[in-house]
Tab-separated table of C-alpha atoms in Angstrom:
chain	number	residue	atom	x	y	z
A	620	MET	CA	55.418	-78.769	-66.469
A	621	GLU	CA	54.536	-77.261	-69.834
A	622	GLU	CA	54.233	-73.505	-70.370
A	623	SER	CA	50.463	-73.819	-70.796
A	624	ASP	CA	50.280	-75.646	-67.460
A	625	ILE	CA	52.175	-72.811	-65.752
A	626	MET	CA	49.818	-70.191	-67.164
A	627	GLU	CA	46.703	-72.099	-66.103
A	628	HIS	CA	47.870	-73.441	-62.752
A	629	PRO	CA	45.685	-71.848	-60.021
A	630	GLY	CA	48.617	-71.465	-57.601
A	631	ILE	CA	50.759	-69.463	-60.009
A	632	SER	CA	49.820	-65.882	-60.940
A	633	ARG	CA	50.930	-64.344	-64.213
A	634	LEU	CA	53.321	-61.416	-64.181
A	635	PRO	CA	52.185	-58.295	-66.044
A	636	PRO	CA	53.737	-57.827	-69.486
A	637	LEU	CA	57.328	-56.595	-69.149
A	638	THR	CA	56.856	-53.847	-71.746
A	639	ALA	CA	53.897	-52.482	-69.808
A	640	LEU	CA	55.849	-52.605	-66.531
A	641	ARG	CA	58.776	-50.785	-68.148
A	642	ALA	CA	56.463	-48.096	-69.497
A	643	PHE	CA	54.828	-47.653	-66.078
A	644	GLU	CA	58.190	-47.573	-64.285
A	645	SER	CA	59.539	-44.845	-66.557
A	646	ALA	CA	56.322	-42.791	-66.497
A	647	ALA	CA	56.073	-43.041	-62.709
A	648	ARG	CA	59.745	-42.258	-62.079
A	649	ASN	CA	59.687	-39.283	-64.465
A	650	ARG	CA	56.181	-38.214	-63.422
A	651	SER	CA	55.502	-37.745	-67.114
A	652	PHE	CA	54.251	-39.833	-70.054
A	653	THR	CA	56.140	-37.514	-72.418
A	654	LYS	CA	59.485	-38.018	-70.683
A	655	ALA	CA	58.884	-41.752	-70.492
A	656	ALA	CA	58.233	-41.837	-74.231
A	657	GLN	CA	61.493	-39.974	-74.873
A	658	GLU	CA	63.429	-42.259	-72.539
A	659	LEU	CA	62.084	-45.487	-74.060
A	660	PHE	CA	61.966	-44.249	-77.669
A	661	LEU	CA	58.205	-44.793	-77.868
A	662	THR	CA	55.275	-42.531	-78.595
A	663	GLN	CA	53.340	-40.922	-75.784
A	664	SER	CA	50.230	-42.806	-76.866
A	665	ALA	CA	52.152	-46.092	-76.598
A	666	ILE	CA	53.155	-45.279	-73.030
A	667	SER	CA	49.573	-44.367	-72.212
A	668	ARG	CA	48.311	-47.604	-73.775
A	669	HIS	CA	50.775	-49.748	-71.795
A	670	VAL	CA	49.808	-48.047	-68.537
A	671	ARG	CA	46.102	-48.416	-69.360
A	672	ASN	CA	46.644	-52.135	-69.958
A	673	LEU	CA	48.139	-52.477	-66.477
A	674	GLU	CA	45.242	-50.581	-64.930
A	675	GLU	CA	42.761	-52.867	-66.670
A	676	LEU	CA	44.731	-55.915	-65.564
A	677	PHE	CA	44.737	-54.787	-61.912
A	678	GLY	CA	41.298	-53.239	-61.960
A	679	ILE	CA	42.552	-50.057	-60.263
A	680	PRO	CA	43.803	-46.684	-61.548
A	681	LEU	CA	47.544	-45.996	-61.258
A	682	PHE	CA	47.480	-42.378	-62.468
A	683	TYR	CA	45.149	-39.404	-62.194
A	684	ARG	CA	44.923	-37.801	-65.625
A	685	ASN	CA	44.072	-34.271	-66.664
A	686	HIS	CA	44.745	-32.291	-69.808
A	687	ARG	CA	48.030	-30.828	-68.488
A	688	ALA	CA	49.710	-33.530	-66.392
A	689	VAL	CA	49.477	-36.950	-64.813
A	690	THR	CA	49.969	-37.760	-61.134
A	691	LEU	CA	50.207	-41.090	-59.375
A	692	THR	CA	47.336	-42.409	-57.307
A	693	PRO	CA	48.217	-43.734	-53.823
A	694	ASP	CA	48.164	-47.279	-55.242
A	695	GLY	CA	50.315	-46.152	-58.149
A	696	GLU	CA	52.792	-44.461	-55.802
A	697	ALA	CA	53.171	-47.627	-53.723
A	698	TYR	CA	53.512	-49.840	-56.804
A	699	MET	CA	56.020	-47.428	-58.348
A	700	ARG	CA	58.421	-47.745	-55.399
A	701	ASP	CA	58.550	-51.538	-55.732
A	702	VAL	CA	58.743	-51.577	-59.522
A	703	VAL	CA	61.499	-48.931	-59.714
A	704	ASP	CA	63.477	-50.882	-57.125
A	705	ALA	CA	62.952	-54.119	-59.051
A	706	PHE	CA	64.216	-52.646	-62.320
A	707	ALA	CA	67.210	-51.132	-60.516
A	708	ARG	CA	68.050	-54.555	-59.083
A	709	ILE	CA	67.712	-56.171	-62.521
A	710	ASP	CA	69.974	-53.495	-64.001
A	711	LEU	CA	72.584	-54.049	-61.289
A	712	ALA	CA	72.443	-57.833	-61.661
A	713	THR	CA	72.814	-57.510	-65.435
A	714	ARG	CA	75.870	-55.281	-65.132
A	715	ARG	CA	77.436	-57.583	-62.543
A	716	LEU	CA	76.981	-60.518	-64.915
A	717	LYS	CA	78.190	-58.578	-67.939
A	718	TYR	CA	81.422	-57.510	-66.270
A	719	SER	CA	81.989	-60.646	-64.186
A	720	GLY	CA	85.655	-61.608	-64.256
A	721	ARG	CA	86.573	-58.564	-66.350
A	722	GLN	CA	88.544	-55.545	-65.241
A	723	ASN	CA	86.237	-52.518	-65.168
A	724	ILE	CA	88.305	-49.516	-64.170
A	725	LEU	CA	87.256	-45.860	-64.122
A	726	ASN	CA	90.166	-43.418	-64.037
A	727	LEU	CA	89.022	-40.042	-62.728
A	728	GLN	CA	90.942	-36.852	-62.198
A	729	ALA	CA	89.847	-33.830	-60.163
A	730	PHE	CA	91.278	-30.830	-58.383
A	731	SER	CA	92.171	-31.900	-54.850
A	732	THR	CA	89.791	-29.485	-53.091
A	733	PHE	CA	86.791	-30.594	-55.159
A	734	ALA	CA	87.722	-34.227	-54.592
A	735	MET	CA	88.181	-33.870	-50.828
A	736	TYR	CA	85.254	-31.575	-50.024
A	737	TRP	CA	82.584	-32.607	-52.534
A	738	LEU	CA	83.267	-35.780	-54.509
A	739	ILE	CA	84.754	-38.176	-51.953
A	740	PRO	CA	81.957	-37.659	-49.370
A	741	ARG	CA	79.457	-38.733	-52.047
A	742	LEU	CA	81.505	-41.343	-53.893
A	743	GLY	CA	80.274	-44.145	-51.651
A	744	ARG	CA	76.793	-43.762	-53.162
A	745	PHE	CA	78.193	-44.341	-56.645
A	746	GLN	CA	80.208	-47.340	-55.482
A	747	GLU	CA	77.173	-48.826	-53.714
A	748	ILE	CA	75.110	-48.962	-56.901
A	749	ASN	CA	78.086	-49.774	-59.156
A	750	PRO	CA	80.209	-52.227	-57.145
A	751	GLU	CA	81.641	-53.766	-60.299
A	752	ILE	CA	83.469	-50.516	-61.171
A	753	GLU	CA	86.916	-49.915	-59.695
A	754	VAL	CA	87.277	-46.158	-59.213
A	755	ARG	CA	90.773	-44.703	-59.370
A	756	LEU	CA	90.788	-41.037	-58.390
A	757	THR	CA	93.834	-38.805	-58.742
A	758	ALA	CA	94.367	-35.094	-58.172
A	759	SER	CA	96.182	-32.852	-60.612
A	760	ILE	CA	96.367	-29.228	-61.703
A	761	ALA	CA	98.546	-30.057	-64.715
A	762	PRO	CA	97.185	-29.166	-68.168
A	763	LEU	CA	94.557	-31.616	-69.341
A	764	ASP	CA	95.967	-34.230	-71.731
A	765	PHE	CA	93.524	-36.958	-72.712
A	766	GLU	CA	95.613	-37.990	-75.728
A	767	HIS	CA	98.601	-39.163	-73.703
A	768	SER	CA	96.854	-40.475	-70.581
A	769	ASP	CA	94.311	-43.148	-69.708
A	770	ILE	CA	92.071	-40.714	-67.786
A	771	HIS	CA	88.399	-41.315	-68.577
A	772	ALA	CA	87.205	-37.949	-67.265
A	773	SER	CA	88.455	-34.910	-65.400
A	774	ILE	CA	86.562	-32.464	-63.187
A	775	ARG	CA	88.014	-29.001	-63.655
A	776	ALA	CA	87.329	-25.345	-62.957
A	777	VAL	CA	87.680	-23.647	-66.328
A	778	THR	CA	87.995	-19.987	-67.275
A	779	GLY	CA	86.324	-18.998	-70.534
A	780	ARG	CA	85.235	-21.355	-73.293
A	781	VAL	CA	85.788	-25.081	-73.150
A	782	ASP	CA	87.242	-27.111	-76.009
A	783	ASP	CA	84.439	-27.887	-78.475
A	784	ASN	CA	86.122	-31.218	-79.250
A	785	ILE	CA	85.718	-32.441	-75.661
A	786	ARG	CA	82.337	-33.360	-74.185
A	787	SER	CA	81.967	-30.988	-71.238
A	788	ASP	CA	79.065	-31.052	-68.776
A	789	LYS	CA	78.648	-27.943	-66.638
A	790	LEU	CA	78.522	-28.778	-62.935
A	791	PHE	CA	78.783	-25.619	-60.817
A	792	ASP	CA	79.462	-21.942	-61.148
A	793	TYR	CA	82.408	-20.798	-59.067
A	794	ARG	CA	81.232	-18.425	-56.293
A	795	LEU	CA	83.425	-17.116	-53.485
A	796	ILE	CA	82.547	-16.401	-49.853
A	797	ALA	CA	84.765	-15.365	-46.940
A	798	VAL	CA	84.792	-17.969	-44.163
A	799	GLY	CA	86.422	-18.503	-40.808
A	800	ALA	CA	86.043	-20.326	-37.523
A	801	PRO	CA	83.277	-18.973	-35.254
A	802	SER	CA	85.910	-17.820	-32.741
A	803	VAL	CA	87.631	-15.669	-35.378
A	804	ALA	CA	84.399	-14.078	-36.585
A	805	SER	CA	83.640	-12.724	-33.105
A	806	GLY	CA	87.185	-12.317	-31.771
A	807	VAL	CA	89.100	-9.354	-30.404
A	808	TRP	CA	88.659	-7.547	-33.728
A	809	PRO	CA	85.029	-8.252	-34.738
A	810	LEU	CA	84.480	-8.563	-38.495
A	811	ARG	CA	81.373	-6.552	-39.318
A	812	ALA	CA	82.294	-5.313	-42.809
A	813	PRO	CA	84.889	-6.288	-45.435
A	814	ALA	CA	87.009	-3.267	-44.462
A	815	ASP	CA	87.570	-4.941	-41.072
A	816	LEU	CA	89.720	-7.565	-42.811
A	817	LYS	CA	92.669	-5.233	-42.280
A	818	ASN	CA	92.659	-6.608	-38.738
A	819	ALA	CA	92.525	-10.263	-39.861
A	820	THR	CA	94.965	-12.797	-41.267
A	821	LEU	CA	94.109	-13.661	-44.860
A	822	LEU	CA	94.597	-17.277	-45.863
A	823	HIS	CA	95.679	-17.608	-49.493
A	824	SER	CA	95.529	-20.622	-51.810
A	825	LEU	CA	98.516	-20.724	-54.168
A	826	ALA	CA	96.290	-22.674	-56.579
A	827	ARG	CA	93.882	-19.682	-56.692
A	828	PRO	CA	96.170	-16.648	-56.198
A	829	GLU	CA	93.728	-14.235	-57.826
A	830	ASP	CA	90.695	-15.025	-55.652
A	831	TRP	CA	91.257	-12.532	-52.840
A	832	GLY	CA	91.861	-9.681	-55.285
A	833	VAL	CA	88.672	-10.530	-57.214
A	834	TRP	CA	86.595	-10.742	-54.037
A	835	LEU	CA	87.930	-7.578	-52.410
A	836	ARG	CA	87.419	-5.492	-55.566
A	837	ALA	CA	83.866	-6.789	-55.885
A	838	VAL	CA	82.957	-5.784	-52.306
A	839	GLY	CA	84.664	-2.404	-52.482
A	840	ALA	CA	87.535	-3.210	-50.130
A	841	ASP	CA	90.423	-3.292	-52.566
A	842	ASP	CA	92.599	-1.239	-50.197
A	843	ILE	CA	93.144	-4.320	-48.020
A	844	PRO	CA	96.818	-5.373	-48.422
A	845	LEU	CA	97.324	-8.788	-50.027
A	846	GLU	CA	101.036	-9.202	-49.400
A	847	GLY	CA	100.788	-10.674	-45.893
A	848	GLY	CA	98.757	-13.495	-44.449
A	849	MET	CA	99.446	-17.201	-44.795
A	850	LYS	CA	99.813	-19.139	-48.038
A	851	PHE	CA	98.885	-22.759	-48.738
A	852	GLU	CA	99.416	-25.053	-51.689
A	853	SER	CA	95.715	-25.813	-52.138
A	854	SER	CA	92.336	-24.363	-51.242
A	855	ALA	CA	91.646	-27.469	-49.145
A	856	MET	CA	94.607	-26.549	-46.907
A	857	ALA	CA	93.349	-22.970	-46.620
A	858	TYR	CA	89.880	-24.209	-45.609
A	859	ARG	CA	91.396	-26.458	-42.982
A	860	ALA	CA	93.502	-23.598	-41.646
A	861	ALA	CA	90.354	-21.461	-41.427
A	862	GLU	CA	88.600	-24.218	-39.446
A	863	GLN	CA	91.521	-24.161	-36.998
A	864	GLY	CA	91.124	-20.434	-36.414
A	865	LEU	CA	94.274	-19.313	-38.270
A	866	GLY	CA	92.486	-16.636	-40.300
A	867	ILE	CA	89.932	-15.954	-43.027
A	868	ALA	CA	89.829	-17.977	-46.244
A	869	LEU	CA	87.919	-17.568	-49.467
A	870	ALA	CA	85.872	-20.669	-50.148
A	871	GLN	CA	83.885	-21.973	-53.075
A	872	SER	CA	80.452	-21.931	-51.498
A	873	PHE	CA	79.145	-25.232	-52.882
A	874	LEU	CA	82.169	-27.136	-51.575
A	875	ILE	CA	81.683	-26.299	-47.901
A	876	GLU	CA	77.938	-26.715	-47.405
A	877	GLU	CA	78.498	-29.358	-44.717
A	878	GLU	CA	81.041	-27.225	-42.834
A	879	LEU	CA	78.634	-24.282	-42.854
A	880	ALA	CA	75.760	-26.507	-41.732
A	881	THR	CA	77.716	-28.017	-38.837
A	882	GLY	CA	79.263	-24.709	-37.807
A	883	THR	CA	82.930	-25.629	-38.209
A	884	LEU	CA	83.093	-22.731	-40.672
A	885	ARG	CA	81.010	-19.571	-40.694
A	886	GLN	CA	80.344	-17.209	-43.579
A	887	ILE	CA	81.793	-13.945	-42.306
A	888	PHE	CA	80.021	-11.511	-44.637
A	889	PRO	CA	76.885	-11.928	-46.783
A	890	HIS	CA	78.778	-11.116	-49.979
A	891	GLU	CA	78.964	-13.935	-52.542
A	892	VAL	CA	81.158	-13.041	-55.488
A	893	PRO	CA	81.072	-14.911	-58.819
A	894	SER	CA	84.352	-15.917	-60.388
A	895	GLU	CA	85.152	-16.359	-64.051
A	896	ARG	CA	85.707	-20.063	-63.371
A	897	THR	CA	83.084	-22.765	-63.940
A	898	TYR	CA	83.316	-26.434	-62.968
A	899	TYR	CA	82.918	-28.988	-65.745
A	900	LEU	CA	83.055	-32.753	-66.093
A	901	MET	CA	85.253	-33.215	-69.147
A	902	SER	CA	85.139	-36.660	-70.792
A	903	SER	CA	87.987	-38.163	-72.782
A	904	PRO	CA	87.013	-38.487	-76.472
A	905	ARG	CA	88.706	-41.910	-76.460
A	906	HIS	CA	86.449	-43.193	-73.683
A	907	CYS	CA	83.056	-41.602	-74.421
A	908	GLY	CA	80.567	-44.454	-74.537
A	909	ASP	CA	82.479	-46.669	-72.121
A	910	PRO	CA	79.884	-48.089	-69.673
A	911	ALA	CA	81.842	-47.126	-66.549
A	912	LEU	CA	82.248	-43.522	-67.691
A	913	GLU	CA	78.646	-43.168	-68.807
A	914	LEU	CA	77.353	-44.573	-65.513
A	915	PHE	CA	79.542	-42.161	-63.556
A	916	ARG	CA	78.512	-39.205	-65.729
A	917	SER	CA	74.807	-39.975	-65.280
A	918	TRP	CA	75.238	-40.423	-61.521
A	919	LEU	CA	77.284	-37.228	-61.128
A	920	LEU	CA	74.801	-35.080	-63.052
A	921	ASP	CA	71.959	-36.474	-60.907
A	922	GLU	CA	73.952	-35.655	-57.748
A	923	ILE	CA	74.633	-32.126	-59.007
A	924	ALA	CA	70.945	-31.590	-59.813
A	925	ALA	CA	69.915	-32.815	-56.341
A	926	ALA	CA	72.519	-30.633	-54.626
A	927	THR	CA	71.474	-27.580	-56.653
A	928	THR	CA	67.789	-28.153	-55.844
A	929	ALA	CA	68.569	-28.502	-52.137
A	930	LEU	CA	70.703	-25.347	-52.166
A	931	GLU	CA	67.987	-23.324	-53.926
A	932	ALA	CA	65.379	-24.556	-51.422
A	933	SER	CA	67.481	-23.627	-48.379
């Protein structure tokens, strides 16, 4: 069958132009013609023209337009879901073909507590949409050394300025809250104010030895002795000890959202104290541009944005 026969055959319908579909998909997903134009390196008028061509082809409007913004019509919303999914499937199929039979490894490094409490519970979503990438995740608190390692990126809590020669994406601010098991919070010595911590066992992380001092000074309870309590190699161990009712730990609030939601940990006091540390995704200069790294970076920043939005809405 010749191409002209395919186009004219009554049983075969023509697909819309791919450029118009791509423009619609981007505009619908971004809810903005301007953002779509930036994403596709086109002008806003070109995006508008492509979308208008689709609307004329279908004979129905896909967007409501006013002078400030555009919003999808019900038909546009329904079409958007299918088209976005279709382009995602094409993208996945393309990457699978591109990397078929080739080793595609992503070497990541993170502090153990961040990895265990935040990254690993979400990593399955990244693997689901990027099955061709083999993720290798290690934990380390050693000084960062991209020059003599094959690490693609490291997630770190940094004090002060980051190295201008390393691409660094800010993830989270470091904020501390006091947490414990529900039984400890309402035990024999109820904890109503920070000063009541003199009756509690403090759980210390040797990886963050300064945290309790910073928190207690900030809440005006710096007379609480820091010499006693229990000490653990990592914050993750301290959190686990707190869950088991061994005492009160200082936690990075964004890491334990699930534990707070399920009630295995309870925030003891309302005080939330900022630290000088900030979490960054730091990319190796040798690997910037590698597809596996760039896909992970894009996914991680989207996850961070979603988590931040959800936290602000709660």
